[in-house]
Coordinates of C-alpha atoms and ligand atoms in Angstrom, one line a residue:
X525 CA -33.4 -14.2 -62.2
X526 CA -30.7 -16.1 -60.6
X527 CA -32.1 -15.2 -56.6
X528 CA -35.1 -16.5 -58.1
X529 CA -34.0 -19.9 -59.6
X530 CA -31.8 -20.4 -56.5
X531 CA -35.1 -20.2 -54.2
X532 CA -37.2 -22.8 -56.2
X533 CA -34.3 -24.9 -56.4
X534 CA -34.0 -24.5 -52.6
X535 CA -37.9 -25.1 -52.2
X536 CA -37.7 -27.8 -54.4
X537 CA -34.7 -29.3 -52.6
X538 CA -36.5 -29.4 -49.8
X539 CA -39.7 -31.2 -51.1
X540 CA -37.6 -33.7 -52.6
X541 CA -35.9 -34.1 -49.1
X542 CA -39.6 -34.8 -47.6
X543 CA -40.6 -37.1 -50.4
X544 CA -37.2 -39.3 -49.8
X545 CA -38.5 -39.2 -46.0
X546 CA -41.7 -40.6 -46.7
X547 CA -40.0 -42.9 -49.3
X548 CA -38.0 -44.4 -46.2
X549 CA -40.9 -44.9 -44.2
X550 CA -42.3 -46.9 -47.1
X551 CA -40.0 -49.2 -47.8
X552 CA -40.0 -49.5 -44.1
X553 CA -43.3 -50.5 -43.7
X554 CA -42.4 -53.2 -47.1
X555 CA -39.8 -54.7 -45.5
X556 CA -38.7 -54.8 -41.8
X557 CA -41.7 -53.3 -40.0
X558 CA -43.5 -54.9 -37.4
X559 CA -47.4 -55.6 -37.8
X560 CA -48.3 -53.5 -34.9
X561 CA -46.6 -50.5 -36.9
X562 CA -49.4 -50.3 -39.5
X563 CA -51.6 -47.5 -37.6
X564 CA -49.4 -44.9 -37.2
X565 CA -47.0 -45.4 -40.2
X566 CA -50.6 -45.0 -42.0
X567 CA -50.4 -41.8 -40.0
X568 CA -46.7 -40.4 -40.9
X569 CA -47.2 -41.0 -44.4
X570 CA -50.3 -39.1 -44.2
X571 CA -48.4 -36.1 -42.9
X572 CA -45.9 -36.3 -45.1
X573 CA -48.4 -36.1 -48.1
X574 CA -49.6 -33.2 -46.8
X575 CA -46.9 -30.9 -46.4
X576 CA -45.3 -32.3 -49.4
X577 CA -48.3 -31.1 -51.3
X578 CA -48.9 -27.9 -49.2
X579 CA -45.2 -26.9 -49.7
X580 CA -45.5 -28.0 -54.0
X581 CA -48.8 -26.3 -54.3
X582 CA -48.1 -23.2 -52.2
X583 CA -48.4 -19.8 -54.3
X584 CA -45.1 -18.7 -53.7
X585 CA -43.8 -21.6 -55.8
X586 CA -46.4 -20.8 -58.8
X587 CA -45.4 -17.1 -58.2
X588 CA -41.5 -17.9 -58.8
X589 CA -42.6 -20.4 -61.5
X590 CA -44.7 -17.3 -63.1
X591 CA -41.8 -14.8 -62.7
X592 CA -39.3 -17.5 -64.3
X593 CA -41.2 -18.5 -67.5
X594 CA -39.8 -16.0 -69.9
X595 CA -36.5 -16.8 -68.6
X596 CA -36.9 -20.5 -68.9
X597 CA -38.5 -20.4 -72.2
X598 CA -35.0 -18.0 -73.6
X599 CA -32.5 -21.2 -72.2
X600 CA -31.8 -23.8 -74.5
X601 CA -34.4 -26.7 -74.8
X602 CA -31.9 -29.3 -73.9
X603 CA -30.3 -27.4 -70.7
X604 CA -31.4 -28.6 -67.0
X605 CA -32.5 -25.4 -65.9
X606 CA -35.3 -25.5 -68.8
X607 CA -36.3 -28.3 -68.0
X608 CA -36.5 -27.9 -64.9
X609 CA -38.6 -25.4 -65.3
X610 CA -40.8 -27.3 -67.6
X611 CA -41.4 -30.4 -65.7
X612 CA -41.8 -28.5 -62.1
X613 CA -44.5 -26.2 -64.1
X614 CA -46.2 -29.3 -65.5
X615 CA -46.1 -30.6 -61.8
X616 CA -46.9 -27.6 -60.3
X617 CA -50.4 -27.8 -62.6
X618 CA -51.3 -30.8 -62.1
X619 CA -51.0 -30.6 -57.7
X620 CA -52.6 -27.5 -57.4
X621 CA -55.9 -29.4 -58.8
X622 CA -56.0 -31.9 -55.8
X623 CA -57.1 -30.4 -52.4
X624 CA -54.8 -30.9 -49.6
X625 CA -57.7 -32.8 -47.8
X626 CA -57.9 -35.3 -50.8
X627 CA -54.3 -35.9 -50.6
X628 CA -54.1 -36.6 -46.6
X629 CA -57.1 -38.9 -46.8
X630 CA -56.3 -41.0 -50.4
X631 CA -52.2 -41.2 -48.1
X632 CA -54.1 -42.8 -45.1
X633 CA -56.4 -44.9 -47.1
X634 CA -53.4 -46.7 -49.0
X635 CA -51.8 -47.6 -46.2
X636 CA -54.7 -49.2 -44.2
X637 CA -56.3 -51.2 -47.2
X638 CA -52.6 -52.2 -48.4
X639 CA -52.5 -53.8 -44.5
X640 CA -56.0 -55.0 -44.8
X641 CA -54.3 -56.8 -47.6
X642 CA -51.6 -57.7 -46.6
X643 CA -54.0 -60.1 -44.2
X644 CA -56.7 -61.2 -46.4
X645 CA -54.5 -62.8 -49.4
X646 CA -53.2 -65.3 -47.1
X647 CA -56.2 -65.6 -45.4
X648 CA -58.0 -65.9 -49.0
X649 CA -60.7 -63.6 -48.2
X650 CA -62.0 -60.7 -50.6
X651 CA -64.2 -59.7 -47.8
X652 CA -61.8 -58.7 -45.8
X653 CA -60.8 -55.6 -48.1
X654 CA -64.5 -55.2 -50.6
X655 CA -65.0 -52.2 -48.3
X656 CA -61.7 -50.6 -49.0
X657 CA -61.6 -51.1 -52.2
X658 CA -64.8 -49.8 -52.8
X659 CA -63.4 -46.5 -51.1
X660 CA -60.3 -46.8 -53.3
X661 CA -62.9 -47.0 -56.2
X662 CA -64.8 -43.9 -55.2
X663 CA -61.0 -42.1 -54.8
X664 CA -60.0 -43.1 -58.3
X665 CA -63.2 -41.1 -59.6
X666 CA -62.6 -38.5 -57.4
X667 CA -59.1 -38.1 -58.7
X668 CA -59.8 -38.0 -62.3
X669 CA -62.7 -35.5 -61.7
X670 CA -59.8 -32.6 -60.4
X671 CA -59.1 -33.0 -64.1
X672 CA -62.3 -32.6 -66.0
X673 CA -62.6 -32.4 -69.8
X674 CA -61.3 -35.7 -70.1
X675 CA -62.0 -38.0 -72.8
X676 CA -62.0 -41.0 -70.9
X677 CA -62.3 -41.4 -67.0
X678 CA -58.9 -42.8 -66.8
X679 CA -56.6 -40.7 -68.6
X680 CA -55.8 -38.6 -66.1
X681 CA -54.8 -41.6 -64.1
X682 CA -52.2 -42.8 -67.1
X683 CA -51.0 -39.0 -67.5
X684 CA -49.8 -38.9 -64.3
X685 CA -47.7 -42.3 -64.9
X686 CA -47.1 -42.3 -68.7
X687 CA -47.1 -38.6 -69.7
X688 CA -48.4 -37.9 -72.9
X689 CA -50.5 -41.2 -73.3
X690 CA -54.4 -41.4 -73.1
X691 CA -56.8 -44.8 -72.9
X692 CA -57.5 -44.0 -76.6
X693 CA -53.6 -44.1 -77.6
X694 CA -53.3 -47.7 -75.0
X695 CA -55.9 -49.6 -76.3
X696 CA -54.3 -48.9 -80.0
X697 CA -51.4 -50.0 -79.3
X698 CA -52.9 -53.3 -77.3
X699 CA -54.8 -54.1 -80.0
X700 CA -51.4 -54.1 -82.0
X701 CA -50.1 -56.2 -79.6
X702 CA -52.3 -58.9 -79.6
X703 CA -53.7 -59.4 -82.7
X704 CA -49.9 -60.5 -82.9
X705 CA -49.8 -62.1 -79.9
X706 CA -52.4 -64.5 -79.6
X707 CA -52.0 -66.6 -82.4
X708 CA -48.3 -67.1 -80.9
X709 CA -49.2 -67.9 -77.5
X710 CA -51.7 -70.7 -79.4
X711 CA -48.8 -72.0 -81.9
X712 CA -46.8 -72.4 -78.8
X713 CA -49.7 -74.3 -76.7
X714 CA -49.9 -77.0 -79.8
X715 CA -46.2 -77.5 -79.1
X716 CA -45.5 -80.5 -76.7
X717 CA -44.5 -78.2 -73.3
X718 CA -41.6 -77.2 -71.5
X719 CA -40.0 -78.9 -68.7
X720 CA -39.9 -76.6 -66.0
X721 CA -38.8 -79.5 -63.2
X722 CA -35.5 -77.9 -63.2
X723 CA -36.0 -74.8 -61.9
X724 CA -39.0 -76.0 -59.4
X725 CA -36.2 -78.1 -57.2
X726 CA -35.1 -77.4 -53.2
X727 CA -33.2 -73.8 -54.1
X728 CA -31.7 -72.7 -50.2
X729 CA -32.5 -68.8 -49.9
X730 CA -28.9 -68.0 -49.4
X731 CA -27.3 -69.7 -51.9
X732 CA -30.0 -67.9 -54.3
X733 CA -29.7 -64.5 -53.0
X734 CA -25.9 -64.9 -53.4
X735 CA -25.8 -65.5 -57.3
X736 CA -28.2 -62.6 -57.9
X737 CA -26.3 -60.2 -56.4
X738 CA -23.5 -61.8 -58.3
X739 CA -25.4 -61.0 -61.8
X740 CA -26.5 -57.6 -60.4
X741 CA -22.8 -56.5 -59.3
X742 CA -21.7 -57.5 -62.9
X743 CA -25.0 -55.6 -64.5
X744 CA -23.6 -52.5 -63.2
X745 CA -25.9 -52.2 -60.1
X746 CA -23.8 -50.2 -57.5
X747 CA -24.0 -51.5 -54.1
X748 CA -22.1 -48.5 -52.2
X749 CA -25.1 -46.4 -53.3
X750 CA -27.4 -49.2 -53.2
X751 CA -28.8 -52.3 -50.8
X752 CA -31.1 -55.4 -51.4
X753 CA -33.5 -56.5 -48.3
X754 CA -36.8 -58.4 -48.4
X755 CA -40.4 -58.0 -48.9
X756 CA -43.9 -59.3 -50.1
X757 CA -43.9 -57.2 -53.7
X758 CA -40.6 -56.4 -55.0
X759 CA -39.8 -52.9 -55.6
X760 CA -37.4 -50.6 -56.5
X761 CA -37.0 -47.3 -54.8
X762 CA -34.9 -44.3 -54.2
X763 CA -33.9 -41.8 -51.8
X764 CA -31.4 -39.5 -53.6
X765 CA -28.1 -40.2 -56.0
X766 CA -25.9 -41.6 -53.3
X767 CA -29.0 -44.7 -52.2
X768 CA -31.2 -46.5 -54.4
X769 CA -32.2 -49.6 -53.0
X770 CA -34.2 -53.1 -54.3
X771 CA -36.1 -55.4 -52.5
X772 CA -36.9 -58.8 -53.6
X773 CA -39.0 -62.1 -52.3
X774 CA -37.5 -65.9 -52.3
X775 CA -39.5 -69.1 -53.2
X776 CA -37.3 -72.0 -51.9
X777 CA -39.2 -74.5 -54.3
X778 CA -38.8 -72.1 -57.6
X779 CA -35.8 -70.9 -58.5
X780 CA -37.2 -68.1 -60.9
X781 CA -39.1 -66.2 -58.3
X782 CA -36.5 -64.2 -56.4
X783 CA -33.6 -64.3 -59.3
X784 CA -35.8 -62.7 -61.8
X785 CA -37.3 -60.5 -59.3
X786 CA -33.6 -59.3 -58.5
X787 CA -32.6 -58.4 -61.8
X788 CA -35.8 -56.8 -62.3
X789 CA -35.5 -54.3 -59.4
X790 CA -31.8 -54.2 -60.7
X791 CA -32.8 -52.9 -64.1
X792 CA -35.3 -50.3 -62.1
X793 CA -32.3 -49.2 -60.0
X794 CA -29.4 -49.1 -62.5
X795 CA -32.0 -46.4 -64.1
X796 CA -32.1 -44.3 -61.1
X797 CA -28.3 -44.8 -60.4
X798 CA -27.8 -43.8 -64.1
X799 CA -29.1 -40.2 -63.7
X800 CA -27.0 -37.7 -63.7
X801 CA -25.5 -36.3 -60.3
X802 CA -26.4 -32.6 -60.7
X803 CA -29.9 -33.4 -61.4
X804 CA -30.0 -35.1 -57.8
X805 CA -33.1 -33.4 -55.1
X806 CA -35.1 -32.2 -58.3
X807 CA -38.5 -32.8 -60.2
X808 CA -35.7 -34.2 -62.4
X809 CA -34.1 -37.1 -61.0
X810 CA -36.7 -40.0 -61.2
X811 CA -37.3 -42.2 -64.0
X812 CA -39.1 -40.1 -66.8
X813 CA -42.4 -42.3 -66.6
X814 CA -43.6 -46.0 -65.9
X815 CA -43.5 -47.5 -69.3
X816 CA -39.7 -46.1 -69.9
X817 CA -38.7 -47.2 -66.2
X818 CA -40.4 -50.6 -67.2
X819 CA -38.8 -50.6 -70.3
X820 CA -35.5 -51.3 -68.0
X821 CA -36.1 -53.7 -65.5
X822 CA -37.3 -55.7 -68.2
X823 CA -34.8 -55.6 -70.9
X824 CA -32.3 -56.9 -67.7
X825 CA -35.1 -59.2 -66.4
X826 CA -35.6 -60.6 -69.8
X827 CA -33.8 -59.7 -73.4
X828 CA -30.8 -60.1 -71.1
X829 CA -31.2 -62.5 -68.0
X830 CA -33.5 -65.3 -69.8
X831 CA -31.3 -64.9 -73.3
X832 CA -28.9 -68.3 -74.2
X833 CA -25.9 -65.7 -74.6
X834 CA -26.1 -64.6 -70.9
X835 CA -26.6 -68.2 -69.6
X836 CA -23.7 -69.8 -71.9
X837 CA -21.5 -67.3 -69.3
X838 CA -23.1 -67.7 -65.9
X839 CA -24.8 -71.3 -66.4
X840 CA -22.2 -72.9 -65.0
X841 CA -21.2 -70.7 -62.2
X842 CA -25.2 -71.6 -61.0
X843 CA -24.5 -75.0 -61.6
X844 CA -21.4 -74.7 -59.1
X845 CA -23.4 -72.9 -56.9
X846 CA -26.2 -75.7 -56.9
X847 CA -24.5 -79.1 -58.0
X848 CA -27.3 -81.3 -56.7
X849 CA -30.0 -79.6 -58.3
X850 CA -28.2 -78.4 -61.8
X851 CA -25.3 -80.6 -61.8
X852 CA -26.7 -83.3 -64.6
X853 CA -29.0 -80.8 -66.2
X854 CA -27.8 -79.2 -69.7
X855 CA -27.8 -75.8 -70.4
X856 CA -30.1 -76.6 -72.8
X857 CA -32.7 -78.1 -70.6
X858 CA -32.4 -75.0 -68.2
X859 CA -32.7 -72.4 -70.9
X860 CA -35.7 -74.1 -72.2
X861 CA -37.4 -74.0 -68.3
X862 CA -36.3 -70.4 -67.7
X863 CA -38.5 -69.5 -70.9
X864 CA -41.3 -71.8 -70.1
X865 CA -44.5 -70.4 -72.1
X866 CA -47.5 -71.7 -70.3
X867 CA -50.8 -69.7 -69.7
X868 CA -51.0 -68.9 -65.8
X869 CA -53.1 -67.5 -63.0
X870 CA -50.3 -65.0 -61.7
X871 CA -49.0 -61.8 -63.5
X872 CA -45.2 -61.4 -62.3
X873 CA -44.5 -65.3 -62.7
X874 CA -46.2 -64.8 -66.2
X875 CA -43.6 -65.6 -69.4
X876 CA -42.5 -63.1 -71.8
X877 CA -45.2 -64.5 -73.9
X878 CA -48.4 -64.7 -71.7
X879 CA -47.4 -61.7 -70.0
X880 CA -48.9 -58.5 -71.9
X881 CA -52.4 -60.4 -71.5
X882 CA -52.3 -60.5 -68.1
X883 CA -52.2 -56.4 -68.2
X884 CA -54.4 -56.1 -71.1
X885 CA -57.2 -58.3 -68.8
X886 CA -56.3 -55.6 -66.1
X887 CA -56.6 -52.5 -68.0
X888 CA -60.0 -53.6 -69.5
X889 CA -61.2 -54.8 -65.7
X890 CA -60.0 -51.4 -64.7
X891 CA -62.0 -49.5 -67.4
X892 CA -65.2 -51.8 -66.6
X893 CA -64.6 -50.8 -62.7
X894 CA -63.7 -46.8 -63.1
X895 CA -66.6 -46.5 -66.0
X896 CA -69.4 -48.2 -63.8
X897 CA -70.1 -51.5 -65.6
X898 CA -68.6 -53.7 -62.7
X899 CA -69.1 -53.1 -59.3
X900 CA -66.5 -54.4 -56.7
X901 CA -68.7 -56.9 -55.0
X902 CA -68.8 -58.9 -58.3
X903 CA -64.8 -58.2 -59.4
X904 CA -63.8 -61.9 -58.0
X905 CA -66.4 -63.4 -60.4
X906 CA -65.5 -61.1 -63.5
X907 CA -61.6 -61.8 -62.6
X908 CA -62.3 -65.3 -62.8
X909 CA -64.4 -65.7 -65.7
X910 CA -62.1 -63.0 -67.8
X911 CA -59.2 -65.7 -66.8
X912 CA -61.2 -68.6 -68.4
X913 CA -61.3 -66.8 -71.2
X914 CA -58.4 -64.8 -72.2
X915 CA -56.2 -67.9 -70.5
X916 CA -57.9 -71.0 -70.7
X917 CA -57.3 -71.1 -67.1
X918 CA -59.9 -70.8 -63.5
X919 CA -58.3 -69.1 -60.6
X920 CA -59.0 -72.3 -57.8
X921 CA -59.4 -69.2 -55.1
X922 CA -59.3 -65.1 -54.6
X923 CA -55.4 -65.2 -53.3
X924 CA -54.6 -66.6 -56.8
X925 CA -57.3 -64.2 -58.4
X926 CA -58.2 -60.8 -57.7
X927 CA -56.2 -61.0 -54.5
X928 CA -52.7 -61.7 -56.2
X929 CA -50.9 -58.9 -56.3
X930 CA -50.4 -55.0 -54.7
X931 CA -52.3 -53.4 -57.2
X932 CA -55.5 -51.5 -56.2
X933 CA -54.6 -52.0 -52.7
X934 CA -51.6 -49.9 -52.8
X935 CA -52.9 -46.7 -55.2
X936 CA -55.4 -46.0 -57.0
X937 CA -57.3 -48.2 -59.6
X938 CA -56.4 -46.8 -63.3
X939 CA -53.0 -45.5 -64.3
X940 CA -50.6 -48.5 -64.0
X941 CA -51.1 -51.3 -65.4
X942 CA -50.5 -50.3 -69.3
X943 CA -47.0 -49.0 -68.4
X944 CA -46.1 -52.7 -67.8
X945 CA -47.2 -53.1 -71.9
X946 CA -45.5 -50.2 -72.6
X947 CA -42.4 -51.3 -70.7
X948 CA -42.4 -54.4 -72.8
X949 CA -42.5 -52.9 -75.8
X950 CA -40.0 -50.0 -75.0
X951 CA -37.6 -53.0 -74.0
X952 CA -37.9 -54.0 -77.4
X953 CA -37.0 -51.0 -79.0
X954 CA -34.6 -49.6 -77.0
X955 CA -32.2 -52.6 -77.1
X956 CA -32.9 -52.5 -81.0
X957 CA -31.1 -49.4 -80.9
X958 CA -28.2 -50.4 -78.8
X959 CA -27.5 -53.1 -81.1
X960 CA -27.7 -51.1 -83.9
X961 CA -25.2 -48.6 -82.2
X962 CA -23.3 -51.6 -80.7
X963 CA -23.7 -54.5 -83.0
X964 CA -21.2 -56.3 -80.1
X965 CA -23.4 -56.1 -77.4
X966 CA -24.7 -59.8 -77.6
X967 CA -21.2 -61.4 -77.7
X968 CA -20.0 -59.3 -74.8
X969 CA -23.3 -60.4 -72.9
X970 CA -22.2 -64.3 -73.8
X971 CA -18.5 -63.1 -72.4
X972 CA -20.6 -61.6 -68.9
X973 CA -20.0 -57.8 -69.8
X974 CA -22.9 -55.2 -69.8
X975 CA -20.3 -52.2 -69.6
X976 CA -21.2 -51.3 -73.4
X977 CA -25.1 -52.3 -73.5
X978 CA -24.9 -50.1 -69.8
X979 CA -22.9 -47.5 -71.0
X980 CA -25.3 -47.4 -74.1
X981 CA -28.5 -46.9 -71.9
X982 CA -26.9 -44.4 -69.3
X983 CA -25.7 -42.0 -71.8
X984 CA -28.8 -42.2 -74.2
X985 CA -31.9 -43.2 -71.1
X986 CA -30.9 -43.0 -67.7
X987 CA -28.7 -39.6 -67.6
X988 CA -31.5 -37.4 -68.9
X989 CA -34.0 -38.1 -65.9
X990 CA -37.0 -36.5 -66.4
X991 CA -35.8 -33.6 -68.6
X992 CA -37.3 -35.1 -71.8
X993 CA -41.4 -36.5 -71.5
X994 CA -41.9 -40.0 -72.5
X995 CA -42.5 -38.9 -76.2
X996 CA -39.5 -36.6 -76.3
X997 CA -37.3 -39.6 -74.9
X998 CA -38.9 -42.1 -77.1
X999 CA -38.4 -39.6 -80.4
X1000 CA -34.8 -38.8 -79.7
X1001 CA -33.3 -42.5 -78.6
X1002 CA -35.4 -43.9 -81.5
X1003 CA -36.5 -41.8 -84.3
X1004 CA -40.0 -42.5 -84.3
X1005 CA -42.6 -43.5 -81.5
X1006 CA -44.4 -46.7 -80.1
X1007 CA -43.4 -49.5 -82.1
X1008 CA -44.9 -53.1 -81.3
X1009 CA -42.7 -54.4 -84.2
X1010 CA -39.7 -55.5 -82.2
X1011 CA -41.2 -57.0 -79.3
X1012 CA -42.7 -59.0 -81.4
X1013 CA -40.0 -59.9 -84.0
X1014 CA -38.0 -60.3 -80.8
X1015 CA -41.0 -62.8 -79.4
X1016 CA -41.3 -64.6 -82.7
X1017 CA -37.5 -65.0 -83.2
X1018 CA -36.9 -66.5 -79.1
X1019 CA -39.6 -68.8 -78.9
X1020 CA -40.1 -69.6 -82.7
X1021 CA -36.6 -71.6 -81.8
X1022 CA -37.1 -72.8 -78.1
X1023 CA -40.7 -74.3 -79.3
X1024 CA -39.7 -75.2 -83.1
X1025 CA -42.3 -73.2 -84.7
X1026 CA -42.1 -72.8 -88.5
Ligands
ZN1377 ZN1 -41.1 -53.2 -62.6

């Protein structure tokens, strides 16, 4: 048995070194790559999906995985080398049920409609990518149908992002959601609104990139295994144990964009820094699925970085940093901009409050789009009208609408957007339980130390990787499973006080 673990871990090894290759050349391409590159990097990439899925998918990897079940299913549940065997199986499953071809071509496709993109949101033309995303539509289909018997046309797209969940279990849980959510969102619109002319002030770039790293180092964010650079949609992404890198955008005239955007990413990385060593080059080190790796960038983003305990630490260290701008402004007064609730056109500038119906209006445009009821051509015009509705608010133009972000021009359509929901609510939860554990953690937080609320998430999150599904992870760190109860409570609580509500 042990010749034959020892060669899938040295196959495996091996694909995860190709997938950190191809993960280079991506963030690459996101941050310092010329234009001109766009062609053949489209081309690389493409390779590299291919013999990434032709050395996963080749038999001698499902006969190894055949000749190791018994002896997998005799280990302990909880031991890596179960698990292991579990998750690559699962894996294993799921890409021998996509042709190479499919794989090659979906690569290439990404990368020429995410540079089609890339040039018509600036250029505030739709037309420039209808075409590809029309293609990207016919892919998403394609994709679901390796996977037939499914009970909607998009759940294989979530189960390969949130394992375990199907469209039936998301919209549930939305509906949750905003049955609670809307009539807070309107008991905050009758309230006289924030001022955000704080935060919207002359911010230099270097002055703002230096106090995020500040907050990151103190997070916990390691920077010997670990680097922040520049690009158009902040990510987070890794390449192995030893380098885990975030990238993040600046907007001189907000100061919100790129310091939020930081400690996002930060949350995302801290995650992948968390797991542990031995599971490094493995189906097992990643973050065990969107909604959980949500869960963390936004419990640092938010239930940390925009709570009054953090600023009462680091409020004046940003006023030092910018006197003229923040100099005369109160903590107060900042506090209240940083948690401006105000309903918007864009998703990632969206508050805590606003935000889940921004994906909600995404997931159902998806469903319309994979199911047949909206065809591309017409998406600007059902974007737009969706926005009047749910938000009270008309994209003026496609860059602001349908245009806005990376999604659908960088994957497929279906699959991501409810992890964002389920990240939110996971936040919730999860930091429910640290207190609970640590009922310190918020004075520590107002003293600038994350070592316990860290130390909390590493040993009970981030050190497992992917050995336990999304369910397991969920069942064992909380007892119990999707809870929209304290995202909420947490909601009502914050901005019951910043907005005076009864
Ligand atoms: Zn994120």
């Amino acid at each position: 048995m042990d010749s034959k673990l020892n060669e899938l871990k040295h196959r495996l090894q091996e694909i995860a070194d190709l997938g950190a290759a191809s993960s280079i050349l991506y963030w690459d391409m996101s941050t310092y790559m010329p234009p001109g590159g766009a062609a053949s990097r489209g081309r690389q990439l493409g390779l590299l999906a291919r013999l990434l899925h032709e050395r996963f998918t080749d038999p001698a990897v499902g006969h190894l995985l055949d000749d190791l079940q018994a002896y997998g299913e005799s280990l302990p549940y909880d031991s890596d080398d179960a698990a292991l065997l579990r998750k690559t199986r699962r894996d294993y499953e799921r890409q021998t049920r996509l042709p190479n071809e499919f794989v090659k071509a979906l690569t290439e496709h990404t990368s020429a409609i995410y540079s089609l993109w890339e040039q018509a949101r600036p250029a505030n033309d739709f037309g420039m990518v209808r075409d590809a995303l029309e293609k990207t539509l016919d892919y998403s289909r394609q994709y679901a149908d390796f996977f037939p018997g499914y009970e909607s046309i998009i759940d294989p797209l979530i189960n390969d992002a949130d394992y375990g969940m199907k469209a039936t279990d998301v919209r549930a849980v939305f509906a949750q959601l905003r049955e609670q959510l809307v009539p807070l969102v309107r008991a905050i619109a009758a309230q006289p609104p924030a001022d955000e002319s704080p935060v919207k002030q002359h911010y230099p770039e270097a002055g703002q990139r230096a106090f995020g790293e500040t907050i990151i180092r103190a997070y916990g964010y390691d920077f010997t295994r670990g680097r922040q650079d520049k690009t158009a949609h902040p990510f987070a992404t890794s390449f192995g144990h030893g380098d885990v890198r975030i990238t993040t955008r600046f907007r001189e005239d907000d100061l919100t964009d790129g310091l939020f955007s930081t400690l996002h990413e930060s949350g995302h990385a801290m995650y992948e820094q968390g797991i542990a060593p031995e599971l490094d080059a493995t189906p097992l080190y990643g973050g065990t699925s969107a909604g959980v790796h949500e869960s963390q960038s936004r419990l640092w983003e938010n239930i940390v970085g925009r709570s009054r305990g953090f600023w009462e630490h680091w409020y004046p260290a940003l006023q030092a940093a910018f006197p003229a701008q923040l100099g005369t402004v109160s903590l107060d007064a900042f506090y209240r901009a940083i948690n401006m609730v105000m309903p918007s056109l864009i998703r990632t500038d969206a508050d805590e409050v606003t935000y889940n119906l921004h994906v909600m209006l995404r997931f159902d445009l998806e469903m319309d789009m994979l199911e047949g009821r909206l065809a591309i051509k017409d998406l600007p015009e059902a974007w737009n009208a969706r926005y009047t509705a749910d938000m009270g608010v008309t994209p003026p133009n496609d860059k602001d609408g349908v245009l806005q972000d990376v999604h659908w021009y960088s994957g497929l359509i279906g699959g991501a957007f409810q992890g964002y929901t389920l990240g939110n609510i996971l936040s919730a939860q999860f930091y429910e339980r640290a207190l609970a554990a640590h009922p310190e953690i918020p004075t520590e937080i107002a003293q600038g130390k994350f070592d316990t609320l860290r130390g909390w998430l590493t040993d009970n999150l981030y050190v497992h990787g992917s050995k336990y599904t999304a369910p397991e992870l969920i069942a064992r760190v909380t007892g119990g499973g999707l809870d929209v109860q304290p995202l909420v409570n947490y909601l009502r609580t914050k901005y019951g006080e910043l907005y005076r509500l009864d």
